[in-house]
mmCIF file of C-alpha atoms in Angstrom:
data_model
loop_
_atom_site.group_PDB
_atom_site.id
_atom_site.type_symbol
_atom_site.label_atom_id
_atom_site.label_comp_id
_atom_site.label_asym_id
_atom_site.label_seq_id
_atom_site.Cartn_x
_atom_site.Cartn_y
_atom_site.Cartn_z
ATOM 1 C CA MET Z 320 -40.066 5.742 38.847
ATOM 2 C CA PRO Z 321 -42.745 5.671 36.160
ATOM 3 C CA ASN Z 322 -42.083 7.186 32.739
ATOM 4 C CA CYS Z 323 -38.335 7.064 33.290
ATOM 5 C CA ARG Z 324 -35.560 5.480 31.296
ATOM 6 C CA LEU Z 325 -32.911 3.702 33.347
ATOM 7 C CA HIS Z 326 -29.313 3.121 32.219
ATOM 8 C CA PHE Z 327 -26.770 1.069 34.179
ATOM 9 C CA VAL Z 328 -23.233 2.318 33.656
ATOM 10 C CA HIS Z 329 -19.984 1.406 35.371
ATOM 11 C CA SER Z 330 -17.929 4.430 34.379
ATOM 12 C CA LEU Z 331 -18.311 8.118 33.707
ATOM 13 C CA ALA Z 332 -16.925 7.609 30.187
ATOM 14 C CA LYS Z 333 -19.805 5.244 29.349
ATOM 15 C CA PHE Z 334 -22.294 7.615 30.949
ATOM 16 C CA LYS Z 335 -21.154 10.516 28.761
ATOM 17 C CA LYS Z 336 -22.279 8.540 25.691
ATOM 18 C CA ILE Z 337 -25.912 8.638 26.871
ATOM 19 C CA GLN Z 338 -28.092 11.517 25.702
ATOM 20 C CA LEU Z 339 -29.506 13.203 28.825
ATOM 21 C CA HIS Z 340 -32.992 14.581 29.194
ATOM 22 C CA GLU Z 341 -33.646 17.808 31.084
ATOM 23 C CA ASN Z 342 -34.878 15.948 34.195
ATOM 24 C CA ALA Z 343 -31.915 13.524 34.377
ATOM 25 C CA LYS Z 344 -30.788 12.184 37.772
ATOM 26 C CA PHE Z 345 -27.849 10.071 38.937
ATOM 27 C CA PHE Z 346 -28.659 7.119 41.174
ATOM 28 C CA ALA Z 347 -25.361 6.211 42.829
ATOM 29 C CA LEU Z 348 -25.026 2.781 44.408
ATOM 30 C CA GLY Z 349 -22.352 2.247 47.021
ATOM 31 C CA ALA Z 350 -19.312 4.354 47.764
ATOM 32 C CA ARG Z 351 -18.842 7.894 46.583
ATOM 33 C CA ASN Z 352 -17.156 8.515 43.271
ATOM 34 C CA PRO Z 353 -15.589 12.010 43.160
ATOM 35 C CA GLU Z 354 -15.454 12.039 39.338
ATOM 36 C CA VAL Z 355 -19.191 11.355 39.044
ATOM 37 C CA ILE Z 356 -20.081 13.848 41.778
ATOM 38 C CA SER Z 357 -17.988 16.556 40.122
ATOM 39 C CA TYR Z 358 -19.586 15.888 36.725
ATOM 40 C CA ALA Z 359 -23.091 15.980 38.204
ATOM 41 C CA GLU Z 360 -22.431 19.240 40.052
ATOM 42 C CA GLN Z 361 -20.964 20.897 36.936
ATOM 43 C CA HIS Z 362 -24.044 19.914 34.918
ATOM 44 C CA ASN Z 363 -26.651 20.521 37.670
ATOM 45 C CA ILE Z 364 -27.668 16.857 37.775
ATOM 46 C CA PRO Z 365 -29.167 15.711 41.108
ATOM 47 C CA ILE Z 366 -27.494 12.701 42.744
ATOM 48 C CA TRP Z 367 -29.720 10.246 44.590
ATOM 49 C CA ARG Z 368 -28.045 7.661 46.848
ATOM 50 C CA MET Z 369 -29.119 4.045 46.652
ATOM 51 C CA GLU Z 370 -28.300 1.101 48.934
ATOM 52 C CA ASP Z 371 -29.656 -2.330 49.848
ATOM 53 C CA GLY Z 372 -32.879 -1.952 51.790
ATOM 54 C CA PHE Z 373 -33.866 -3.335 55.151
ATOM 55 C CA ILE Z 374 -35.033 -6.629 53.656
ATOM 56 C CA ARG Z 375 -31.735 -8.421 53.154
ATOM 57 C CA SER Z 376 -30.782 -10.523 50.180
ATOM 58 C CA VAL Z 377 -29.761 -14.161 50.462
ATOM 59 C CA GLY Z 378 -26.251 -13.299 49.204
ATOM 60 C CA LEU Z 379 -23.923 -10.328 48.980
ATOM 61 C CA GLY Z 380 -24.062 -7.579 46.381
ATOM 62 C CA SER Z 381 -20.335 -8.061 45.812
ATOM 63 C CA ASN Z 382 -21.259 -11.534 44.515
ATOM 64 C CA LEU Z 383 -23.776 -9.891 42.142
ATOM 65 C CA VAL Z 384 -26.783 -11.162 44.110
ATOM 66 C CA ALA Z 385 -29.726 -8.831 43.503
ATOM 67 C CA PRO Z 386 -31.143 -7.174 46.647
ATOM 68 C CA LEU Z 387 -34.697 -7.907 47.751
ATOM 69 C CA SER Z 388 -35.267 -4.218 48.468
ATOM 70 C CA LEU Z 389 -33.602 -0.867 47.803
ATOM 71 C CA VAL Z 390 -33.518 2.443 49.631
ATOM 72 C CA VAL Z 391 -33.264 5.567 47.460
ATOM 73 C CA ASP Z 392 -32.777 9.024 48.980
ATOM 74 C CA PRO Z 393 -32.031 12.385 47.320
ATOM 75 C CA LEU Z 394 -30.496 13.742 50.550
ATOM 76 C CA GLY Z 395 -28.037 10.925 51.274
ATOM 77 C CA ILE Z 396 -27.977 7.557 52.991
ATOM 78 C CA TYR Z 397 -27.703 7.315 56.775
ATOM 79 C CA PHE Z 398 -26.703 4.079 58.521
#
């Protein structure tokens, strides 16, 4: 996404320290997090789902191996 600033955070507490712009979005990787979803809904922040793409990585994400492709969808991820 051109002209965007990306922050990687592992908790809602760390996220709250970031100054948001008016067009902020959450990109959520993996399982749902009710605390993050609730915060986003209360502050009208869109949540986009993100998962490994169709081109598989050599290793697993749980082993911190970066994926070769990503799928990002504002409506949700369907398997």
